Structures are given as structure tokens and as C-alpha cells.
Coordinates of C-alpha atoms in Angstrom, one line a residue:
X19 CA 165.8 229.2 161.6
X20 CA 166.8 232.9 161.2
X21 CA 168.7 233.8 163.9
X22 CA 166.9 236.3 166.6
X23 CA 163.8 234.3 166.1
X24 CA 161.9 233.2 168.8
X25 CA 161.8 229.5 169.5
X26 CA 158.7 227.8 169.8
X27 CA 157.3 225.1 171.7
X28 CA 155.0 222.5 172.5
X29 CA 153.4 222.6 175.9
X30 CA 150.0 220.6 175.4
X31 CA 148.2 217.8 173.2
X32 CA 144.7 217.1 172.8
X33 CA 144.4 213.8 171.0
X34 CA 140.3 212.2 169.4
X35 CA 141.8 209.2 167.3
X36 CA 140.6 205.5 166.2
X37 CA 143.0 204.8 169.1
X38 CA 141.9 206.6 171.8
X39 CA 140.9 210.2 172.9
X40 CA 143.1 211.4 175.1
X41 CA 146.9 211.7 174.0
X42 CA 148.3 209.3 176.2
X43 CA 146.0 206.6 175.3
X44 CA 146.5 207.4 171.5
X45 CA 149.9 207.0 171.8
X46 CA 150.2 204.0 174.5
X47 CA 148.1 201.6 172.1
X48 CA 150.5 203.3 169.2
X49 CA 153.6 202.0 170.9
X50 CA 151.6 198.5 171.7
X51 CA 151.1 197.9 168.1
X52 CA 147.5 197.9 168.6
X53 CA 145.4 198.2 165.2
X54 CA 142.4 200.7 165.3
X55 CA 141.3 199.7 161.7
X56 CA 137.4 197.8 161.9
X57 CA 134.4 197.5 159.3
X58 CA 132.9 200.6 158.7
X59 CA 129.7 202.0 160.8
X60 CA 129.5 205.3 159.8
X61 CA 128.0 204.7 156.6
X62 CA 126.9 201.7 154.6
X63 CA 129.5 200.4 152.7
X64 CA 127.4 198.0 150.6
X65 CA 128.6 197.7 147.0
X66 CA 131.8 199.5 147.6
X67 CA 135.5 197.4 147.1
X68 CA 136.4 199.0 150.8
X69 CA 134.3 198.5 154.0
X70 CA 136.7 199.4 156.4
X71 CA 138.4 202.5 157.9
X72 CA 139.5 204.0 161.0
X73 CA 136.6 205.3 163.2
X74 CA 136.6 207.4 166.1
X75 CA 134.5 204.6 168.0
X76 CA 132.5 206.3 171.0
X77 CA 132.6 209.2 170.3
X78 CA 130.7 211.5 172.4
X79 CA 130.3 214.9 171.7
X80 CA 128.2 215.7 174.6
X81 CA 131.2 215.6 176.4
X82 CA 132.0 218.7 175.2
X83 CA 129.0 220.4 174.2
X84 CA 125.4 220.8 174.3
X85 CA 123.2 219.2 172.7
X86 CA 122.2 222.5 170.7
X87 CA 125.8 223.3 169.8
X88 CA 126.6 219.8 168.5
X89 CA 123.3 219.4 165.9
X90 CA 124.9 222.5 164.4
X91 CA 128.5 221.2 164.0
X92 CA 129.8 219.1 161.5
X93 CA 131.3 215.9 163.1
X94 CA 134.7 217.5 161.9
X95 CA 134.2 220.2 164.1
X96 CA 132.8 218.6 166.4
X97 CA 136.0 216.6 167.1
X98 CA 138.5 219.2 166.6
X99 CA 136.5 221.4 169.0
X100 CA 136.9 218.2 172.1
X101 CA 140.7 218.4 171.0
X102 CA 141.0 221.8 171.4
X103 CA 139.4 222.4 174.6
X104 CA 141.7 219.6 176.2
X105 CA 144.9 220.5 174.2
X106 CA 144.0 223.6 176.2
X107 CA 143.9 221.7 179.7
X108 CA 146.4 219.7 178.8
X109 CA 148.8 222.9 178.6
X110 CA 147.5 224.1 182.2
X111 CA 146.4 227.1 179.8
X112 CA 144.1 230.0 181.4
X113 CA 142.7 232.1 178.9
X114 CA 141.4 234.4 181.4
X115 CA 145.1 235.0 182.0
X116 CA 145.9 235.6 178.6
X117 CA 145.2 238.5 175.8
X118 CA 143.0 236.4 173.7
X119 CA 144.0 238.8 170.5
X120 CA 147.6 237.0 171.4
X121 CA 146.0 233.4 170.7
X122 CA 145.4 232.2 167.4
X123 CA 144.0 228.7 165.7
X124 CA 145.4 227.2 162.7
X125 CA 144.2 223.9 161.4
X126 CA 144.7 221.9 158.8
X127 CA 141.1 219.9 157.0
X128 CA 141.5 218.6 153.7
X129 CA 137.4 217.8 153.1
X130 CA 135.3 219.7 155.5
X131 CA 131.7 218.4 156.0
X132 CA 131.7 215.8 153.4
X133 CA 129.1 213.8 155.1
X134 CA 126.7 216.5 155.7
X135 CA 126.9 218.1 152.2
X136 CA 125.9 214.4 151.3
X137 CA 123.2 214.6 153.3
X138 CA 122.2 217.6 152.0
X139 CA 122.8 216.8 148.8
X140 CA 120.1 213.4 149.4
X141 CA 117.1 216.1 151.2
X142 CA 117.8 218.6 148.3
X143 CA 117.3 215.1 145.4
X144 CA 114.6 213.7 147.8
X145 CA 112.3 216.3 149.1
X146 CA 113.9 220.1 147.7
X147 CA 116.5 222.9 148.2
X148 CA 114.0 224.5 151.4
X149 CA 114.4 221.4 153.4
X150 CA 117.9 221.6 153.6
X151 CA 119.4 222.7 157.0
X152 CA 119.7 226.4 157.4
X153 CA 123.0 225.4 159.0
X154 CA 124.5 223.9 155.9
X155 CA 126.8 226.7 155.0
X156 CA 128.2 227.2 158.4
X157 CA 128.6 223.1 159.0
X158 CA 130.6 222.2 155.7
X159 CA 133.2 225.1 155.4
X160 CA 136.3 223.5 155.7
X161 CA 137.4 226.5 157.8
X162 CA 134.3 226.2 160.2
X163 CA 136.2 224.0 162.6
X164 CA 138.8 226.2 163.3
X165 CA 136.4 228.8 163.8
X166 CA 134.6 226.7 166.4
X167 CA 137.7 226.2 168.1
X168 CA 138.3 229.6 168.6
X169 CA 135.0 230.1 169.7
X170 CA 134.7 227.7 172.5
X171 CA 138.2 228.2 173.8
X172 CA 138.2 232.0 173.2
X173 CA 140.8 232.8 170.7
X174 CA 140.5 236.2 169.5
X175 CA 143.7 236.4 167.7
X176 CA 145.3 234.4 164.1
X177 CA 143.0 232.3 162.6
X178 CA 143.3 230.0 159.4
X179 CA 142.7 226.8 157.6
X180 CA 145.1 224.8 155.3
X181 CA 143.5 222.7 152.9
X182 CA 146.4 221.1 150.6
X183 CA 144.6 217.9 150.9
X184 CA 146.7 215.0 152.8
X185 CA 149.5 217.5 153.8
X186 CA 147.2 220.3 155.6
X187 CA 147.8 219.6 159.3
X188 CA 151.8 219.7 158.3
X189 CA 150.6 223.2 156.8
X190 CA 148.8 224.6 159.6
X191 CA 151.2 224.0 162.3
X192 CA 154.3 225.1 159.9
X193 CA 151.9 228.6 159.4
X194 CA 151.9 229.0 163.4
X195 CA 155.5 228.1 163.5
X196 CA 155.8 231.4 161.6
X197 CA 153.0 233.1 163.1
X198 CA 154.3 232.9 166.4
X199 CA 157.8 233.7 164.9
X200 CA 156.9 236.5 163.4
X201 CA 155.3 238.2 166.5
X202 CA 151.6 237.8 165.8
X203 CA 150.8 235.9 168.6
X204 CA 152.0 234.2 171.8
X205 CA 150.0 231.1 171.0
X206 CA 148.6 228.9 168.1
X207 CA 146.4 226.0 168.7
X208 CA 147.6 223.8 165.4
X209 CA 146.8 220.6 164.2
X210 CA 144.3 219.1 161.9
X211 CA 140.9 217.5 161.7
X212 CA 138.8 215.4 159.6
X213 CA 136.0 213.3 159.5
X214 CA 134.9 212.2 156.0
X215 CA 133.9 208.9 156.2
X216 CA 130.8 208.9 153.9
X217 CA 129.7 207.2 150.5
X218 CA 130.4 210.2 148.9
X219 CA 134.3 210.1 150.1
X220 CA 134.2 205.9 149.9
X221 CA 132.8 206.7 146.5
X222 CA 135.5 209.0 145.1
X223 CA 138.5 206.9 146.0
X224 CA 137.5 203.6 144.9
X225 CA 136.8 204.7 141.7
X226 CA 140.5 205.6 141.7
X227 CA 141.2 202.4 142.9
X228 CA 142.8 204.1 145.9
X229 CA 142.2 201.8 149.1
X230 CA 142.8 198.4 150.3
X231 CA 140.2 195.8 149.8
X232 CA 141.0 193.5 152.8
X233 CA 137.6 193.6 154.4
X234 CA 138.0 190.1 156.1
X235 CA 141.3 191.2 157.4
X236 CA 140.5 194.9 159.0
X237 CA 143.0 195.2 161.5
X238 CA 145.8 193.9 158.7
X239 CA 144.8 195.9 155.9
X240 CA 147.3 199.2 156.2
X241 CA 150.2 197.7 156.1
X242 CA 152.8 200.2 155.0
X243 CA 156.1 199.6 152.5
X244 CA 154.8 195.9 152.6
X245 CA 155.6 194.2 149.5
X246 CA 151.5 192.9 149.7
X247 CA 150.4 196.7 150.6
X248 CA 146.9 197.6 148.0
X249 CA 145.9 200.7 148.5
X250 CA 145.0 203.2 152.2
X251 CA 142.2 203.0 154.7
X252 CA 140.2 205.7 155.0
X253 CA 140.3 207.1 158.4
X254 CA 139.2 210.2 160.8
X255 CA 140.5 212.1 163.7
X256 CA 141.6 215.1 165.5
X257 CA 145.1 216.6 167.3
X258 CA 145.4 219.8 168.4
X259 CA 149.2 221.4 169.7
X260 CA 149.5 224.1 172.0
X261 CA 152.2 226.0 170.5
X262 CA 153.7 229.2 172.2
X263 CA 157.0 231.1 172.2
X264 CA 159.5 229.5 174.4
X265 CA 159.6 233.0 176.3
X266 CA 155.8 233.1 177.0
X267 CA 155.6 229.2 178.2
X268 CA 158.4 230.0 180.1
X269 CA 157.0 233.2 181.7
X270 CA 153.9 231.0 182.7
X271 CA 156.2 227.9 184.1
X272 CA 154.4 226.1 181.7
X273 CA 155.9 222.0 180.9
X274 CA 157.9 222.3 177.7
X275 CA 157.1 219.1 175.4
X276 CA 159.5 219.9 172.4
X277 CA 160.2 222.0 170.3
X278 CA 158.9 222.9 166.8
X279 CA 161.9 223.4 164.9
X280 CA 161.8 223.9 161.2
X281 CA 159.2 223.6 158.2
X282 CA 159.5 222.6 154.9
X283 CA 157.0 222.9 152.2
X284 CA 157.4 222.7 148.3
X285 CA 155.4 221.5 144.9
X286 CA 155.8 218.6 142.3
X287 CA 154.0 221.0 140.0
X288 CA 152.9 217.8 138.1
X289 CA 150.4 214.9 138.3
X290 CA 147.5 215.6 140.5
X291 CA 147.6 212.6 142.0
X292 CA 150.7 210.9 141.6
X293 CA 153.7 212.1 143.5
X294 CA 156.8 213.1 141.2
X295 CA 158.6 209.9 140.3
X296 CA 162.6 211.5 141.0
X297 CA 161.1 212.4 144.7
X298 CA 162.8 215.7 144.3
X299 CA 160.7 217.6 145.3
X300 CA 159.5 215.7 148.4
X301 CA 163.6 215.5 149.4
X302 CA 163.4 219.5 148.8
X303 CA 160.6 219.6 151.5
X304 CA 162.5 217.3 154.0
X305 CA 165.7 219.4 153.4
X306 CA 164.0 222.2 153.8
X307 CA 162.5 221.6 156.6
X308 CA 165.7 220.7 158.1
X309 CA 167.0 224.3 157.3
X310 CA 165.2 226.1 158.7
X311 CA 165.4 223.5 162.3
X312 CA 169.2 224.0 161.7
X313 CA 169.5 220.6 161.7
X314 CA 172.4 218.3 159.8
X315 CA 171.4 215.0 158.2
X316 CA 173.4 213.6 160.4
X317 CA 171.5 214.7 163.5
X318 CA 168.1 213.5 162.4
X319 CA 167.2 210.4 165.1
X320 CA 163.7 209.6 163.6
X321 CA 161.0 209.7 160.6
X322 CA 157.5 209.5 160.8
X323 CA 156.8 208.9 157.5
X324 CA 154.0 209.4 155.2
X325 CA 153.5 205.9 154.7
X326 CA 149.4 205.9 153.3
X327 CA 150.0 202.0 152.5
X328 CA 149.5 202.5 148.2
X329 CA 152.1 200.7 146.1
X330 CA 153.1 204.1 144.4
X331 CA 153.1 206.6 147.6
X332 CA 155.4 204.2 149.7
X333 CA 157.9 203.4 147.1
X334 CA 158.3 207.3 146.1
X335 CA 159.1 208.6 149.6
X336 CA 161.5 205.4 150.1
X337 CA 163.4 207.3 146.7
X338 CA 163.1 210.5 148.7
X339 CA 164.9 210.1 151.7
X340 CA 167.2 207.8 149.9
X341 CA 167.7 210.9 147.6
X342 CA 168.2 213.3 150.9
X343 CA 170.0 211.5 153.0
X344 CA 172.4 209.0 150.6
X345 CA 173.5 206.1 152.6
X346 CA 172.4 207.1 155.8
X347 CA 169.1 206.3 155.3
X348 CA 169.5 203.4 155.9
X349 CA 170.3 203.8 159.2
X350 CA 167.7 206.1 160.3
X351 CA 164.2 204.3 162.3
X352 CA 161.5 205.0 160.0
X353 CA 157.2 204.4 160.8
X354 CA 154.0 204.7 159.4
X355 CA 151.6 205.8 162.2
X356 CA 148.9 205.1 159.3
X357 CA 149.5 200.9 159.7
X358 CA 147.7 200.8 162.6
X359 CA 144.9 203.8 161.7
X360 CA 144.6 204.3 158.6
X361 CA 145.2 207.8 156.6
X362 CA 142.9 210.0 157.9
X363 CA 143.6 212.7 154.9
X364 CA 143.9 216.4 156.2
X365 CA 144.5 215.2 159.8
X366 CA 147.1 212.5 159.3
X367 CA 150.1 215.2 160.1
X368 CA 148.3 216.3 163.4
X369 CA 148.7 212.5 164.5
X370 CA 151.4 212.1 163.0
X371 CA 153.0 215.2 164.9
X372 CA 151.7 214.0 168.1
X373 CA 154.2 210.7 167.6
X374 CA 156.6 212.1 167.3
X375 CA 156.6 214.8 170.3
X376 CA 156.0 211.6 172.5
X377 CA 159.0 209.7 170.5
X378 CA 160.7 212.8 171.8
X379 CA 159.7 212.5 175.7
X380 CA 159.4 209.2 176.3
X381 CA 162.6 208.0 174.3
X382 CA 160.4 205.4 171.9
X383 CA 160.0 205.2 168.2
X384 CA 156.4 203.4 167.3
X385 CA 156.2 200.6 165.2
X386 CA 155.0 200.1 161.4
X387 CA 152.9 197.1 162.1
X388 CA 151.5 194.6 159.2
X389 CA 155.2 194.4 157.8
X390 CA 155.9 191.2 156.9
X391 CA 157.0 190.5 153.3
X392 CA 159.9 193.1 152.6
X393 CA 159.5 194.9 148.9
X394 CA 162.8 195.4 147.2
X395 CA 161.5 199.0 146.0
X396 CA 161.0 199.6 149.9
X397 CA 164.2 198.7 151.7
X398 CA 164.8 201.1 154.5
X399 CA 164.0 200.3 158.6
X400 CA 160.7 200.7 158.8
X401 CA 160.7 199.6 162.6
X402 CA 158.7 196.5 162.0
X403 CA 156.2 195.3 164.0
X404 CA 157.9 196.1 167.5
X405 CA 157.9 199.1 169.0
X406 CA 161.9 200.7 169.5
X407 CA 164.0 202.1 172.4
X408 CA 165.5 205.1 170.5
X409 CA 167.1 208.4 172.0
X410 CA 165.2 210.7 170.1
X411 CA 166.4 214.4 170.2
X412 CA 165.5 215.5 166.5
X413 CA 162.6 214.0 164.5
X414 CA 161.4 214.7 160.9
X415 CA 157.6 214.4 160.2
X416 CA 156.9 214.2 156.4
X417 CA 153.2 214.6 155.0
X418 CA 153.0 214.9 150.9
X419 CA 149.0 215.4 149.4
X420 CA 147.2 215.3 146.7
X421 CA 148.1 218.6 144.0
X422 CA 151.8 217.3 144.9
X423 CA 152.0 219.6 148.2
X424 CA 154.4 218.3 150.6
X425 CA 155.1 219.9 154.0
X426 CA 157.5 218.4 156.5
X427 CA 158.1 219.2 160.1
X428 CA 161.2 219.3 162.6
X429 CA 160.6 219.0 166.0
X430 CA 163.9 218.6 168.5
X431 CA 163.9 218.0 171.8
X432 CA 164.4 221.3 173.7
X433 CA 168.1 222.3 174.3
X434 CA 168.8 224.0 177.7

């Protein structure tokens, strides 16, 4: 961090997950080891080497909207719209208080509406273009559900999408970091959202051999740095951060979570899928990251790793912070939030953000469940199976995506 820069904070969470959908739920069930991973209901998975994933089960989004406003929403938006709006309460934030051209919304989506352009794509095969919903456009941008967060919570100000695939919700709250760094605004609602979960998506990665085919074990099939681990469940969900300058949540006595510290982002520049075998380029993110926190390798409590639960992914970022942090990696706690929900792709860093801030208050470190037969290539603490007492003051969130983007996040407890 440059010095003279304002610090920045977290001050509220708003949490729609296979887990639960509120943030305290989400993350008691976390820390309980509680798998959210069951066949798949949102489409029909007939035919297809995966039927399972992560599903927002219940989900209601008459809760937070009419009836009229939801047909014309994407379920992506949909579900970062009901994160928003109590990431909002959560904070105690009034926005009639507040100059709305001083509150931005950055999110990170990696698809969009993937299972309403199928849909579309069906009526236009089936029946012809003019029967298509007029409100196709506006429903399958991925940057429509940050727009319908600022909408229904009244943002005026910053407003952007990151789209770098599996890392975009490490992205989009690293861009408010700076936003709200930089001056343009008092406060960013960040995080991610995405909702995917379609033949189409199923489709596309099992042709790449991608996910796990333990359909009669669901709630055993993400099972991170696991010598038996085949491939990631697909997954979907929403968490949105309140993010403001430490002077403006202190001006309105608001209750400080953490602190978002540093950001990291770099490039393999190589295979589009594979990450770069050295795991340079995902230690230059982590390091990075930790830079600009102004944070030692020494002082880092915590990782919430990227863990997707494919042979290739898990093994590579086991190089990586081997590479960053020599032989103190090995004595660093280490999860995968994804063993017990699966990788739910543009939103994974959102969730994954939202573990760590609660590692942070409530002095626990979540456990990588379905870790049971160690893999020589994977040999750090991966927390297994048990949740962890752990005085957490400095964590490290890594996310790496598709294209070889990796963004990494720092978020400290705040120092008096």
C-alpha cells in the first residue's frame, strides 16, 4: 500500500450460497464441515458424466422482488441483487444518508445468463428469432447484475464488471480496493455472482473432462488436494462486501469487519486452460498481493486457497506457495471452501472472501473436508476435515481462472 492512502474496510456481508443465505449461516455450516454438494435440479443432467453441483436450494426471489422485476432478471442477477440489498442491511447502511454518486458496485461474473441464452437459443431452434424474450439482451449481459444492484440499492456512483473467468470476484473487489483508494467513491458493494448451472455449461466442461463423476457420492465428490480428487463441481452463488474508507465507516460508527489490505493480479500468458506449470506467475500474484497489504511472509496466518478439486489446478498452486513462501509453507493452515460447495466459477472469490473475513472475527480457519488419502504432489496443511482454532490477523485469498488470470487478496484484521 502506498503510503497516504486511505485504508479500506469491510463493514457488511450479504451471503446466497449452497450453504445458506445469510452470512452467518453460510459460514456456521462452513466451519461444521457440512457439504452443500447434491444431484442436480436445475437442469437435467441425463447423458452427461456429472449430475451434481452446488445449488442454491430454496431460493426465493420474491423475497426480494416482485414478481414483475424477477421474470425480467437472470437468476444471476437475481441472486446477486438479494445479496446486495442485505450486504446493505447488514452494514446498517442508509442510502438516504449518503451521496449516492459516492457509492459504487463492482462485481465479478465469469458467465452471465448462460441458462437463459440456452433457453433462448432452444425458442429461437424451436419456434424462431421473434419468440424470443424481448428481455434477452438485458437478462444475459454479464454486467447486467451489477447494474441491477445499483438499481435496487441506489448506487449512482462506480460501476463495473470483471469477467476473467474463475478469478473475477478476486478482480472486482481488488478494482474497489483501488476505487475507493483513489478517491472515487466512499463505498463499493464488491463481490461476485453466478448462476450457470445449465446443459449448455454441464456440456462445455465435460467435454473437457473437467468435473468429478461421483454421482452416487454427492456430498464426497470435491474433495480438494486429495490424492483420489477427479475433476470440480459445478456450483452457483452470490457475496456481496460493503467496502468503504476506514474514515467514512468511521464517520458513521459503522462495525469494522476487516480490512482489505492488498491485491495482487498477474498473467501466465500461456495455455488457456492449464495454469503455468513453474507456478510463477500465480506466486507473483500472491506476492503481490502481499505488497501492496505491506505484509511479510512471515505475517501471513491463513490461505483460502483456490483449491477447484482437478488433479492439475491443486497440485500447481501446492508449487506456488511452496515457490513464495520456501519452507514456511508448510506451516501455514491452508483450505478449500470449494470441498464442501463446489467451484462456483466467477463467484468462488466472493465466498471465498467471505471466509476469510469471518476466519478473521471469529478466530477459526474452516476445514478442507473429503481429505482423506494424502497425494505426495500435495503435501502442505490443508486443515483436514476439522475445523481449526487459529489467531488469524492476516489472511491471503488466492483465485487463478481460466486465460491464466490470477488475482489474490489480503485482508488483515484492523490495527488500532
Amino acid at each position: 500500500m502506498i503510503t497516504g492512502q486511505p485504508k479500506v474496510v469491510v463493514t457488511g456481508m450479504g451471503a446466497i450460497t449452497p450453504l445458506g443465505q445469510t452470512a452467518d449461516v453460510f459460514w456456521k455450516n462452513l466451519v461444521a464441515g457440512k457439504p452443500g454438494i447434491g444431484p442436480m435440479t436445475l437442469c437435467d443432467p441425463t447423458g452427461y458424466p456429472c449430475q451434481i453441483a452446488g445449488e442454491v436450494r430454496d431460493f426465493d426471489p420474491g423475497q426480494y422482488l416482485d414478481n414483475r422485476e424477477a421474470r425480467r432478471m437472470a437468476r444471476f442477477s437475481q441472486l446477486a441483487v438479494a445479496a446486495g440489498l442485505t450486504a446493505v442491511e447488514s452494514a446498517g447502511l442508509k442510502m438516504s444518508k449518503e451521496d449516492q454518486y459516492r457509492v459504487g458496485v463492482v462485481l465479478g461474473n465469469g458467465n452471465g445468463g448462460l441458462p437463459t441464452l440456452e433457453e433462448n437459443c432452444r425458442v429461437l431452434a424451436s419456434r424462431g428469432g421473434m419468440r424470443m424474450s424481448p428481455f434477452f439482451f438485458p437478462m444475459i449481459l454479464p454486467n447486467m447484475a451489477a447494474s441491477n444492484v445499483s438499481r435496487f440499492v441506489g448506487a449512482h456512483g462506480y460501476n463495473s464488471t470483471a469477467t476473467t473467468a474463475c478469478a473475477a470476484s478476486n478482480q472486482a473487489i481488488g478494482e474497489a480496493l483501488g476505487v475507493i483508494r483513489h478517491g472515487m467513491a466512499d463505498v463499493i458493494l464488491a463481490g461476485g455472482t453466478e448462476a450457470g448451472i445449465s446443459q449448455l455449461g454441464l456440456a462445455g466442461f465435460a467435454v473437457m473432462r473437467a468435473l468429478s463423476t461421483r454421482n452416487d457420492q454427492p456430498e464426497e465428490a470435491s474433495r480438494p488436494f486429495d490424492a483420489d480428487r477427479d475433476g470440480f463441481v459445478p456450483a452457483e452463488g452470490s457475496v456481496i462486501l460493503v467496502l468503504e474508507s476506514l474514515e467514512h465507516a468511521l464517520a458513521r460508527d459503522a462495525n469494522i469487519l476487516a480490512e482489505v489490505a492488498g491485491f495482487g493480479c498477474t498473467s501466465d500468458a500461456g495455455h488457456p486452460v492449464q495454469p503455468e506449470e513453474s507456478g510463477s506467475s500465480a506466486a507473483e500474484a500472491m506476492r503481490l498481493a502481499l505488497a501492496d497489504a505491506g505484509v511479510e511472509l512471515d505475517q501471513v496466518d491463513y490461505i483460502n486457497a483456490h483449491g477447484t478439486s482437478t488433479p492439475l489446478n491443486d497440485t500447481l498452486e501446492t508449487v506456488a506457495i511452496k515457490r513464495l513462501f520456501g519452507d514456511r509453507a508448510y506451516d501455514i493452515p491452508i483450505s478449500s471452501t470449494k470441498s464442501m460447495i463446489g467451484h462456483s466459477l466467477g463467484a468462488s472469490g466472493s465466498l471465498e472472501a467471505l471466509a476469510c473475513i469471518k476466519s478473521i472475527t471469529d478466530g477459526v480457519v474452516h476445514p478442507t473436508i473429503n481429505y482423506h488419502v494424502p497425494d505426495p504432489s500435495c503435501d502442505l496443511d490443508y486443515v483436514p476435515n476439522k475445523a481449526r482454532e487459529v489467531d488469524v490477523r492476516v489472511a491471503l485469498s488466492n483465485a487463478f481462472g481460466f486465460g491464466g488470470q490470477n488475482a489474490c487478496l489480503v485482508f488483515r484484521k484492523l490495527e488500532e
